[in-house]
């Protein structure tokens, strides 16, 4: 695309739901500012949707609307394609065809990028166009660009994020208003935060896709969504919330990526030779002393730890139409200015993934037990046998409702899993209730 000699830049929009409609509105409202900043007159000249007759939250002139996205992708007069359909198909085909047609692409589609990063960046580089995805991670938070540009020379050691607005909204409402999980989820859906299939949110898969993108960007190694160990928030109970509140924690769906292993040198901004990348998403008890504990509702945050920068945190609205549209508009304007992201043309080597079983964590475990003498000794023996050291223990309730709640010291994940399975088979343990990692509790 050569926009330097052109006054008008034509944008084709694929999808006009929560995000696409907000982007349409924001771009219309920002025309004067865009012209002043980029010197170009941007206009959306085609909008592809599934159902042309659907009522939209924004007025789209009927002559712009089509129901065949190939009409947008194949239109030679369109310079930039903005993809807000989501999912793998047909988005993969549409983005590929756009790039092959020499159109730069801006997408909010984390699911796709977390699976086809190199393939799509390869195509963009081969066709000398840009592929941008700021909106795919953390909504309005400019974390992708911060990692690609501002922190390009930094050796990032760890990225810890709250990367899903829907789950953070649900957990906040359960904690602060004692709302039932299903009611909180419904609210998040009504507010436009949730994915078309909300199991991607509550099961942790949406955060896993975002973490894969952040890890790829931070460590300059291709991490895929399937590399990420993933547990969702479906099993978090009101009892866990009560314990967290009484004990100085907040329960959050955390996404953690870090480099581990030998050669922990400071001289490269990449995962150094021999280093592996550990990536996981799970609900955790986050100590109230950690800044991530105060991230509420649909807000997201990324807590970055760099060798030279030390700790820094980016915070903002992680979901919803307008915040996401803001990130898309920034990418579109960058595409118009032809400023290339630092790593867009460099293909990433495949990351070596560190096994989750070898990681160490502190843990919260609750067990439903018979309220009898000797039970605690039997349970403690299983912990001891598996080298899991108990930091604190509390009995909640009595008789038929007795629950033992443990917080451990740092323990190996495989040892902890073995402990859980052996505890589950003790006759004095009616069932293993909850199991969460503990974070930021130094
Ligand atoms: P929506 O379901 O609200 O919108 C999807 C849009 O795509 C709809 O307009 C739909 O058309 C259209 N569409 C679906 N299939 C086709 C097709 N085959 N051809 C043409 N159009 C099609 O999703 P969102 O706006 O919430 O999400 C869009 C993307 O943005 C996803 O990748 C999502 O992960 C991402 N995202 C979403 C955020 C959010 O807060 N919602 C935040 C950050 C990223 P129709 O309207 O006619 O049904
Ligand atoms: N469903 C996603 C979330 C949208 O709740 O965070 C933003 O990516």
Short mmCIF file of C-alpha atoms and ligand atoms in Angstrom, two decimals:
data_model
loop_
_atom_site.label_atom_id
_atom_site.label_comp_id
_atom_site.label_asym_id
_atom_site.label_seq_id
_atom_site.Cartn_x
_atom_site.Cartn_y
_atom_site.Cartn_z
CA UNK A 1 0.00 0.00 0.00
CA UNK A 2 1.36 3.40 -0.87
CA UNK A 3 -0.58 6.01 1.06
CA UNK A 4 2.06 8.73 1.01
CA UNK A 5 0.74 10.17 -2.27
CA UNK A 6 -2.92 9.48 -1.56
CA UNK A 7 -5.45 11.58 0.21
CA UNK A 8 -8.05 8.87 0.68
CA UNK A 9 -7.52 5.53 2.37
CA UNK A 10 -10.27 3.02 2.00
CA UNK A 11 -11.05 0.60 4.83
CA UNK A 12 -13.08 -2.60 4.49
CA UNK A 13 -14.72 -3.92 7.63
CA UNK A 14 -15.37 -7.64 8.15
CA UNK A 15 -17.98 -8.10 10.90
CA UNK A 16 -20.15 -5.48 12.53
CA UNK A 17 -21.05 -6.93 15.92
CA UNK A 18 -19.92 -5.61 19.32
CA UNK A 19 -16.43 -4.65 18.14
CA UNK A 20 -17.03 -3.93 14.45
CA UNK A 21 -19.98 -1.59 15.14
CA UNK A 22 -17.99 0.31 17.79
CA UNK A 23 -15.08 0.65 15.38
CA UNK A 24 -17.43 1.97 12.67
CA UNK A 25 -18.80 4.57 15.08
CA UNK A 26 -15.38 5.57 16.45
CA UNK A 27 -13.91 5.98 12.99
CA UNK A 28 -16.81 8.13 11.84
CA UNK A 29 -16.48 10.31 14.95
CA UNK A 30 -12.69 10.61 14.64
CA UNK A 31 -12.41 11.58 10.97
CA UNK A 32 -11.10 15.10 11.63
CA UNK A 33 -8.54 13.91 14.15
CA UNK A 34 -7.40 11.11 11.84
CA UNK A 35 -6.92 13.58 8.99
CA UNK A 36 -4.96 15.92 11.21
CA UNK A 37 -2.75 13.14 12.60
CA UNK A 38 -2.12 11.05 9.49
CA UNK A 39 -2.82 13.53 6.68
CA UNK A 40 -5.13 10.92 5.19
CA UNK A 41 -8.86 10.83 4.82
CA UNK A 42 -9.99 7.44 6.05
CA UNK A 43 -13.36 6.05 5.12
CA UNK A 44 -15.06 2.70 5.56
CA UNK A 45 -16.28 1.81 2.13
CA UNK A 46 -17.61 -1.72 2.67
CA UNK A 47 -18.93 -3.68 5.64
CA UNK A 48 -19.42 -7.44 5.46
CA UNK A 49 -21.83 -9.13 7.88
CA UNK A 50 -23.57 -12.46 8.06
CA UNK A 51 -27.12 -11.16 8.09
CA UNK A 52 -27.70 -7.98 6.08
CA UNK A 53 -31.14 -7.49 7.61
CA UNK A 54 -30.06 -7.53 11.23
CA UNK A 55 -30.69 -4.42 13.32
CA UNK A 56 -27.33 -2.76 14.11
CA UNK A 57 -26.36 -0.62 17.11
CA UNK A 58 -24.94 1.93 14.67
CA UNK A 59 -26.34 3.29 11.41
CA UNK A 60 -24.54 1.80 8.41
CA UNK A 61 -25.56 3.21 5.03
CA UNK A 62 -27.25 0.26 3.25
CA UNK A 63 -25.07 0.66 0.14
CA UNK A 64 -21.97 -0.22 2.25
CA UNK A 65 -23.33 -3.49 3.59
CA UNK A 66 -22.74 -6.85 1.94
CA UNK A 67 -23.05 -10.43 3.12
CA UNK A 68 -20.16 -11.89 1.17
CA UNK A 69 -16.86 -11.02 2.89
CA UNK A 70 -15.00 -11.85 -0.34
CA UNK A 71 -16.63 -8.71 -1.77
CA UNK A 72 -14.49 -6.75 0.71
CA UNK A 73 -11.34 -8.84 0.45
CA UNK A 74 -11.43 -8.91 -3.35
CA UNK A 75 -12.14 -5.20 -3.78
CA UNK A 76 -9.03 -3.58 -5.31
CA UNK A 77 -10.05 -0.12 -4.09
CA UNK A 78 -9.78 -1.20 -0.43
CA UNK A 79 -6.39 -0.57 1.20
CA UNK A 80 -6.86 -1.87 4.74
CA UNK A 81 -9.05 -4.72 5.97
CA UNK A 82 -10.27 -4.71 9.57
CA UNK A 83 -11.31 -8.21 10.68
CA UNK A 84 -13.90 -8.35 13.48
CA UNK A 85 -15.60 -11.67 12.72
CA UNK A 86 -13.62 -13.87 15.08
CA UNK A 87 -12.90 -17.62 15.07
CA UNK A 88 -10.67 -19.58 12.70
CA UNK A 89 -12.90 -20.00 9.67
CA UNK A 90 -13.54 -18.06 7.52
CA UNK A 91 -11.25 -15.49 9.21
CA UNK A 92 -8.05 -17.34 8.26
CA UNK A 93 -9.02 -17.52 4.61
CA UNK A 94 -10.20 -13.88 4.58
CA UNK A 95 -7.07 -12.49 6.22
CA UNK A 96 -4.81 -14.61 4.02
CA UNK A 97 -6.59 -13.43 0.88
CA UNK A 98 -6.42 -9.80 2.06
CA UNK A 99 -2.67 -10.00 2.64
CA UNK A 100 -2.15 -11.73 -0.72
CA UNK A 101 -4.15 -8.89 -2.27
CA UNK A 102 -1.59 -6.42 -0.78
CA UNK A 103 -3.96 -5.09 1.84
CA UNK A 104 -2.73 -4.45 5.35
CA UNK A 105 -4.87 -6.18 7.98
CA UNK A 106 -5.90 -5.14 11.46
CA UNK A 107 -7.52 -7.86 13.54
CA UNK A 108 -8.93 -8.38 17.03
CA UNK A 109 -8.84 -12.15 16.54
CA UNK A 110 -6.64 -13.73 19.23
CA UNK A 111 -7.94 -17.22 18.60
CA UNK A 112 -6.64 -17.09 15.03
CA UNK A 113 -3.30 -15.41 15.74
CA UNK A 114 -2.50 -17.75 18.60
CA UNK A 115 -2.68 -20.63 16.14
CA UNK A 116 -1.41 -19.17 12.87
CA UNK A 117 1.06 -16.46 13.93
CA UNK A 118 3.98 -17.38 11.67
CA UNK A 119 1.80 -18.35 8.71
CA UNK A 120 0.05 -14.98 8.70
CA UNK A 121 3.12 -12.87 9.47
CA UNK A 122 4.97 -14.76 6.72
CA UNK A 123 2.22 -13.87 4.28
CA UNK A 124 2.25 -10.22 5.34
CA UNK A 125 6.03 -10.01 4.93
CA UNK A 126 5.94 -11.77 1.54
CA UNK A 127 3.38 -9.26 0.29
CA UNK A 128 5.09 -6.26 1.93
CA UNK A 129 2.03 -5.29 3.94
CA UNK A 130 1.32 -5.05 7.65
CA UNK A 131 -0.57 -7.27 10.06
CA UNK A 132 -1.60 -5.65 13.35
CA UNK A 133 -3.28 -7.23 16.37
CA UNK A 134 -3.18 -4.78 19.31
CA UNK A 135 -6.92 -5.26 19.92
CA UNK A 136 -6.50 -9.02 20.23
CA UNK A 137 -4.85 -8.75 23.68
CA UNK A 138 -6.09 -6.69 26.59
CA UNK A 139 -8.68 -4.60 24.72
CA UNK A 140 -7.58 -0.97 24.90
CA UNK A 141 -4.26 -1.69 26.66
CA UNK A 142 -1.35 -0.99 24.27
CA UNK A 143 0.67 -3.99 25.44
CA UNK A 144 1.58 -5.57 22.10
CA UNK A 145 3.09 -2.32 20.84
CA UNK A 146 4.79 -1.73 24.20
CA UNK A 147 6.51 -5.12 23.91
CA UNK A 148 7.31 -4.73 20.19
CA UNK A 149 8.55 -1.14 20.30
CA UNK A 150 9.13 0.46 23.70
CA UNK A 151 10.49 -2.72 25.28
CA UNK A 152 12.18 -4.06 22.12
CA UNK A 153 15.59 -4.08 23.81
CA UNK A 154 14.38 -5.40 27.12
CA UNK A 155 14.91 -8.96 28.25
CA UNK A 156 11.46 -9.82 29.56
CA UNK A 157 11.60 -12.59 32.13
CA UNK A 158 7.95 -12.93 33.04
CA UNK A 159 4.55 -11.69 31.91
CA UNK A 160 1.68 -12.13 34.35
CA UNK A 161 -1.69 -10.96 33.16
CA UNK A 162 -5.35 -10.71 33.86
CA UNK A 163 -6.29 -11.08 30.21
CA UNK A 164 -9.97 -11.91 30.15
CA UNK A 165 -12.59 -9.30 30.95
CA UNK A 166 -15.51 -11.73 31.21
CA UNK A 167 -13.93 -13.92 33.89
CA UNK A 168 -12.57 -10.95 35.80
CA UNK A 169 -16.06 -9.43 35.75
CA UNK A 170 -17.60 -12.71 36.98
CA UNK A 171 -15.04 -13.19 39.77
CA UNK A 172 -15.42 -9.57 40.90
CA UNK A 173 -19.22 -9.84 41.03
CA UNK A 174 -19.05 -13.17 42.89
CA UNK A 175 -16.63 -11.70 45.41
CA UNK A 176 -18.07 -8.23 45.96
CA UNK A 177 -21.80 -8.82 45.48
CA UNK A 178 -22.04 -12.57 46.16
CA UNK A 179 -23.63 -12.91 42.72
CA UNK A 180 -24.11 -16.45 41.45
CA UNK A 181 -21.68 -17.53 38.73
CA UNK A 182 -24.43 -17.94 36.09
CA UNK A 183 -25.93 -14.50 36.81
CA UNK A 184 -22.53 -12.80 36.61
CA UNK A 185 -21.80 -14.56 33.32
CA UNK A 186 -25.14 -13.41 31.91
CA UNK A 187 -24.31 -9.81 32.85
CA UNK A 188 -20.91 -10.08 31.15
CA UNK A 189 -22.60 -11.42 28.02
CA UNK A 190 -25.18 -8.60 28.05
CA UNK A 191 -22.36 -6.07 28.32
CA UNK A 192 -20.71 -7.50 25.18
CA UNK A 193 -17.56 -8.80 26.92
CA UNK A 194 -18.02 -12.51 26.29
CA UNK A 195 -17.03 -14.45 23.21
CA UNK A 196 -19.74 -15.87 20.92
CA UNK A 197 -19.11 -19.15 22.79
CA UNK A 198 -18.45 -18.07 26.41
CA UNK A 199 -16.79 -21.40 27.26
CA UNK A 200 -13.73 -19.86 25.60
CA UNK A 201 -13.79 -17.22 28.35
CA UNK A 202 -14.71 -19.25 31.43
CA UNK A 203 -12.58 -22.24 30.40
CA UNK A 204 -9.48 -20.03 30.15
CA UNK A 205 -8.95 -20.63 26.41
CA UNK A 206 -9.41 -16.96 25.44
CA UNK A 207 -6.78 -15.94 27.99
CA UNK A 208 -4.56 -18.78 26.75
CA UNK A 209 -4.72 -17.42 23.19
CA UNK A 210 -3.83 -13.94 24.42
CA UNK A 211 -1.00 -15.31 26.54
CA UNK A 212 0.39 -17.17 23.51
CA UNK A 213 0.45 -13.87 21.57
CA UNK A 214 2.10 -12.00 24.46
CA UNK A 215 4.66 -14.77 25.05
CA UNK A 216 5.51 -14.89 21.33
CA UNK A 217 5.97 -11.13 21.31
CA UNK A 218 7.85 -10.88 24.61
CA UNK A 219 10.19 -13.83 24.08
CA UNK A 220 10.47 -13.69 20.26
CA UNK A 221 9.60 -17.39 20.02
CA UNK A 222 6.39 -18.78 18.59
CA UNK A 223 4.13 -19.96 21.41
CA UNK A 224 0.80 -21.45 20.37
CA UNK A 225 -2.46 -21.55 22.27
CA UNK A 226 -2.19 -25.34 22.57
CA UNK A 227 1.13 -24.95 24.41
CA UNK A 228 -0.62 -23.18 27.27
CA UNK A 229 -1.66 -25.26 30.28
CA UNK A 230 -5.20 -24.13 30.91
CA UNK A 231 -7.74 -24.31 33.73
CA UNK A 232 -10.90 -22.21 33.85
CA UNK A 233 -12.93 -20.59 36.62
CA UNK A 234 -15.91 -22.95 36.48
CA UNK A 235 -14.99 -24.70 39.74
CA UNK A 236 -14.41 -21.58 41.86
CA UNK A 237 -16.98 -21.63 44.68
CA UNK A 238 -18.53 -19.11 47.04
CA UNK A 239 -16.62 -20.87 49.85
CA UNK A 240 -13.31 -20.15 48.05
CA UNK A 241 -14.37 -16.51 47.72
CA UNK A 242 -15.12 -16.33 51.46
CA UNK A 243 -11.77 -17.83 52.37
CA UNK A 244 -9.96 -15.44 50.00
CA UNK A 245 -11.66 -12.39 51.50
CA UNK A 246 -10.91 -13.45 55.08
CA UNK A 247 -7.32 -14.38 54.33
CA UNK A 248 -6.00 -11.44 52.29
CA UNK A 249 -6.43 -12.77 48.74
CA UNK A 250 -8.45 -12.00 45.65
CA UNK A 251 -9.27 -14.81 43.21
CA UNK A 252 -8.18 -13.96 39.64
CA UNK A 253 -7.79 -15.86 36.40
CA UNK A 254 -4.05 -15.44 35.91
CA UNK A 255 -2.09 -15.93 32.69
CA UNK A 256 1.62 -16.42 33.34
CA UNK A 257 4.48 -16.76 30.83
CA UNK A 258 8.13 -16.90 31.82
CA UNK A 259 11.51 -18.06 30.62
CA UNK A 260 13.20 -20.78 32.63
CA UNK A 261 16.28 -22.91 32.36
CA UNK A 262 20.02 -22.57 31.82
CA UNK A 263 21.91 -19.69 30.23
CA UNK A 264 19.88 -17.05 31.96
CA UNK A 265 21.92 -14.35 30.28
CA UNK A 266 20.96 -10.70 30.21
CA UNK A 267 22.37 -9.91 26.78
CA UNK A 268 19.51 -10.92 24.48
CA UNK A 269 15.95 -9.64 24.31
CA UNK A 270 14.82 -13.19 23.46
CA UNK A 271 14.50 -16.53 25.20
CA UNK A 272 18.21 -17.39 25.23
CA UNK A 273 19.61 -20.70 23.92
CA UNK A 274 18.64 -23.59 26.18
CA UNK A 275 15.86 -21.64 27.83
CA UNK A 276 12.31 -22.87 27.82
CA UNK A 277 9.07 -20.98 28.13
CA UNK A 278 6.48 -21.91 30.74
CA UNK A 279 2.94 -20.82 29.91
CA UNK A 280 -0.17 -21.39 31.98
CA UNK A 281 -3.63 -19.99 32.70
CA UNK A 282 -5.47 -20.82 35.92
CA UNK A 283 -7.54 -19.24 38.66
CA UNK A 284 -5.31 -18.23 41.56
CA UNK A 285 -5.48 -16.76 45.05
CA UNK A 286 -3.65 -13.47 44.46
CA UNK A 287 -2.29 -11.76 47.54
CA UNK A 288 -3.95 -8.37 48.12
CA UNK A 289 -0.44 -6.91 48.37
CA UNK A 290 0.10 -7.57 44.63
CA UNK A 291 -1.09 -4.87 42.18
CA UNK A 292 -2.96 -7.48 40.09
CA UNK A 293 -5.30 -8.15 43.03
CA UNK A 294 -6.90 -4.73 42.61
CA UNK A 295 -7.85 -5.23 38.94
CA UNK A 296 -11.66 -5.38 39.00
CA UNK A 297 -14.60 -6.00 36.66
CA UNK A 298 -13.78 -6.04 32.93
CA UNK A 299 -10.41 -4.36 33.45
CA UNK A 300 -7.28 -6.24 32.39
CA UNK A 301 -3.66 -5.75 33.36
CA UNK A 302 -0.24 -7.02 32.31
CA UNK A 303 2.49 -7.14 34.93
CA UNK A 304 5.85 -7.31 33.13
CA UNK A 305 9.19 -8.16 34.70
CA UNK A 306 12.26 -7.18 32.67
CA UNK A 307 15.96 -7.55 33.39
CA UNK A 308 16.64 -3.82 33.13
CA UNK A 309 13.18 -2.29 33.47
CA UNK A 310 12.23 -4.20 36.58
CA UNK A 311 8.51 -4.44 37.22
CA UNK A 312 5.93 -2.48 35.25
CA UNK A 313 2.20 -2.82 34.88
CA UNK A 314 -0.16 -1.82 32.07
CA UNK A 315 -3.81 -1.53 33.03
CA UNK A 316 -7.03 -0.73 31.22
CA UNK A 317 -10.36 -1.89 29.85
CA UNK A 318 -9.80 -5.38 28.53
CA UNK A 319 -13.11 -6.03 26.80
CA UNK A 320 -16.09 -4.28 25.29
CA UNK A 321 -16.78 -2.60 21.98
CA UNK A 322 -15.30 0.87 22.36
CA UNK A 323 -12.09 -0.02 24.24
CA UNK A 324 -11.34 -2.66 21.60
CA UNK A 325 -12.25 -0.25 18.80
CA UNK A 326 -9.76 2.23 20.24
CA UNK A 327 -6.93 -0.29 19.80
CA UNK A 328 -8.12 -1.12 16.28
CA UNK A 329 -8.21 2.53 15.29
CA UNK A 330 -4.65 3.00 16.59
CA UNK A 331 -3.52 0.08 14.43
CA UNK A 332 -5.35 1.40 11.37
CA UNK A 333 -3.71 4.80 11.77
CA UNK A 334 -0.31 3.13 12.21
CA UNK A 335 -0.93 1.15 9.02
CA UNK A 336 -1.73 4.40 7.22
CA UNK A 337 1.50 5.95 8.49
CA UNK A 338 3.35 2.79 7.36
CA UNK A 339 5.22 2.54 10.66
CA UNK A 340 6.10 -1.13 10.87
CA UNK A 341 6.02 -3.05 14.13
CA UNK A 342 9.50 -4.14 15.20
CA UNK A 343 9.13 -7.86 14.64
CA UNK A 344 6.47 -8.06 11.94
CA UNK A 345 8.76 -9.32 9.21
CA UNK A 346 10.92 -11.60 11.37
CA UNK A 347 9.51 -15.10 11.65
CA UNK A 348 9.71 -16.57 15.10
CA UNK A 349 11.46 -19.81 15.95
CA UNK A 350 9.21 -22.34 17.66
CA UNK A 351 9.38 -22.01 21.44
CA UNK A 352 10.54 -24.88 23.62
CA UNK A 353 7.88 -25.31 26.27
CA UNK A 354 8.78 -25.96 29.91
CA UNK A 355 6.66 -28.73 31.45
CA UNK A 356 4.11 -27.42 33.91
CA UNK A 357 4.69 -30.42 36.19
CA UNK A 358 8.19 -29.18 36.96
CA UNK A 359 7.04 -25.72 38.09
CA UNK A 360 6.80 -24.76 41.75
CA UNK A 361 3.83 -23.01 43.30
CA UNK A 362 2.14 -22.46 46.59
CA UNK A 363 -1.30 -24.02 46.75
CA UNK A 364 -4.72 -23.64 48.35
CA UNK A 365 -6.57 -26.91 48.88
CA UNK A 366 -9.89 -27.57 50.53
CA UNK A 367 -10.96 -31.06 51.57
CA UNK A 368 -14.35 -32.30 52.77
CA UNK A 369 -13.54 -34.77 55.55
CA UNK A 370 -15.08 -36.82 58.34
CA UNK A 371 -14.83 -34.79 61.54
CA UNK A 372 -13.04 -37.48 63.59
CA UNK A 373 -9.82 -37.99 65.50
CA UNK A 374 -6.86 -39.14 63.40
CA UNK A 375 -8.11 -37.59 60.15
CA UNK A 376 -5.72 -34.68 60.23
CA UNK A 377 -2.77 -36.99 60.89
CA UNK A 378 -3.75 -39.21 57.96
CA UNK A 379 -4.11 -36.23 55.64
CA UNK A 380 -0.85 -34.64 56.81
CA UNK A 381 1.00 -37.89 56.14
CA UNK A 382 0.02 -37.74 52.45
CA UNK A 383 1.35 -34.19 52.17
CA UNK A 384 4.59 -35.20 53.90
CA UNK A 385 5.08 -38.33 51.80
CA UNK A 386 4.90 -36.23 48.63
CA UNK A 387 7.22 -33.49 49.91
CA UNK A 388 4.50 -30.86 50.10
CA UNK A 389 5.03 -28.72 53.16
CA UNK A 390 1.94 -27.21 54.83
CA UNK A 391 2.13 -23.54 55.76
CA UNK A 392 -1.29 -23.16 57.36
CA UNK A 393 -4.38 -25.23 58.03
CA UNK A 394 -7.86 -24.27 59.14
CA UNK A 395 -10.96 -26.33 59.87
CA UNK A 396 -14.15 -24.70 58.64
CA UNK A 397 -17.47 -26.18 59.83
CA UNK A 398 -18.01 -29.28 61.91
CA UNK A 399 -19.39 -32.81 61.80
CA UNK A 400 -21.00 -33.51 58.38
CA UNK A 401 -19.86 -30.15 57.02
CA UNK A 402 -16.23 -30.22 58.12
CA UNK A 403 -13.79 -28.79 55.59
CA UNK A 404 -10.02 -28.59 55.97
CA UNK A 405 -8.37 -25.72 54.15
CA UNK A 406 -4.61 -25.78 53.57
CA UNK A 407 -2.11 -23.30 52.19
CA UNK A 408 1.21 -24.90 51.29
CA UNK A 409 4.74 -23.63 51.03
CA UNK A 410 6.34 -23.74 47.55
CA UNK A 411 5.95 -27.26 46.18
CA UNK A 412 6.55 -29.03 42.90
CA UNK A 413 3.40 -29.26 40.72
CA UNK A 414 3.78 -32.99 39.98
CA UNK A 415 4.17 -33.68 43.71
CA UNK A 416 1.09 -31.59 44.43
CA UNK A 417 -0.98 -33.42 41.82
CA UNK A 418 0.10 -36.76 43.29
CA UNK A 419 -0.87 -35.47 46.74
CA UNK A 420 -4.34 -34.50 45.48
CA UNK A 421 -4.97 -37.83 43.88
CA UNK A 422 -3.84 -39.74 46.99
CA UNK A 423 -5.92 -37.49 49.25
CA UNK A 424 -8.93 -38.18 47.05
CA UNK A 425 -8.62 -41.90 47.65
CA UNK A 426 -8.43 -41.71 51.48
CA UNK A 427 -11.61 -43.05 53.09
CA UNK A 428 -11.65 -40.14 55.58
CA UNK A 429 -11.75 -37.64 52.67
CA UNK A 430 -15.27 -37.34 51.30
CA UNK A 431 -14.05 -35.25 48.38
CA UNK A 432 -11.33 -32.85 47.35
CA UNK A 433 -13.15 -29.52 47.21
CA UNK A 434 -11.08 -26.80 45.59
CA UNK A 435 -7.53 -26.48 44.40
CA UNK A 436 -5.97 -23.16 43.43
CA UNK A 437 -2.44 -21.82 43.04
CA UNK A 438 -1.39 -19.00 45.36
CA UNK A 439 0.35 -16.02 43.81
CA UNK A 440 2.24 -12.98 45.03
CA UNK A 441 2.30 -14.22 48.61
CA UNK A 442 5.99 -13.74 49.46
P1 LIG B 1 -19.80 -10.47 17.50
O1 LIG B 1 -20.35 -11.87 17.53
O2 LIG B 1 -20.52 -9.43 18.24
O3 LIG B 1 -19.66 -10.01 15.97
C1 LIG B 1 -19.25 -10.85 14.94
C2 LIG B 1 -19.60 -10.19 13.61
O4 LIG B 1 -19.11 -11.00 12.56
C3 LIG B 1 -21.11 -10.03 13.39
O5 LIG B 1 -21.36 -8.76 12.83
C4 LIG B 1 -21.46 -11.12 12.37
O6 LIG B 1 -22.49 -10.76 11.47
C5 LIG B 1 -20.16 -11.17 11.59
N1 LIG B 1 -19.96 -12.44 10.91
C6 LIG B 1 -19.97 -13.68 11.44
N2 LIG B 1 -19.71 -14.59 10.47
C7 LIG B 1 -19.54 -13.91 9.32
C8 LIG B 1 -19.26 -14.27 7.98
N3 LIG B 1 -19.09 -15.54 7.62
N4 LIG B 1 -19.14 -13.28 7.05
C9 LIG B 1 -19.31 -11.98 7.39
N5 LIG B 1 -19.57 -11.57 8.65
C10 LIG B 1 -19.69 -12.54 9.60
O7 LIG B 1 -18.28 -10.60 17.99
P2 LIG B 1 -17.39 -9.47 18.69
O8 LIG B 1 -17.55 -8.19 17.98
O9 LIG B 1 -17.59 -9.54 20.15
O10 LIG B 1 -15.92 -10.06 18.43
C11 LIG B 1 -15.29 -9.93 17.17
C12 LIG B 1 -13.83 -10.27 17.32
O11 LIG B 1 -13.23 -9.37 18.24
C13 LIG B 1 -13.53 -11.67 17.86
O12 LIG B 1 -12.32 -12.13 17.31
C14 LIG B 1 -13.34 -11.41 19.35
O13 LIG B 1 -12.56 -12.40 19.97
C15 LIG B 1 -12.61 -10.10 19.29
N6 LIG B 1 -12.66 -9.30 20.49
C16 LIG B 1 -13.85 -9.06 21.12
C17 LIG B 1 -13.93 -8.25 22.22
C18 LIG B 1 -15.19 -7.97 22.93
O14 LIG B 1 -15.13 -7.34 24.00
N7 LIG B 1 -16.33 -8.37 22.43
C19 LIG B 1 -12.70 -7.61 22.75
C20 LIG B 1 -11.49 -7.92 22.01
C21 LIG B 1 -11.49 -8.73 20.93
P3 LIG B 1 -24.00 -10.54 11.98
O15 LIG B 1 -23.93 -9.29 12.83
O16 LIG B 1 -24.79 -10.34 10.75
O17 LIG B 1 -24.37 -11.76 12.77
N1 LIG B 2 -14.17 -12.20 25.61
C1 LIG B 2 -13.02 -11.40 25.79
C2 LIG B 2 -12.89 -11.03 27.25
C3 LIG B 2 -13.11 -10.17 24.95
O1 LIG B 2 -13.85 -11.21 28.00
O2 LIG B 2 -11.82 -10.57 27.65
C4 LIG B 2 -11.84 -9.35 24.97
O3 LIG B 2 -10.82 -9.98 24.30
#
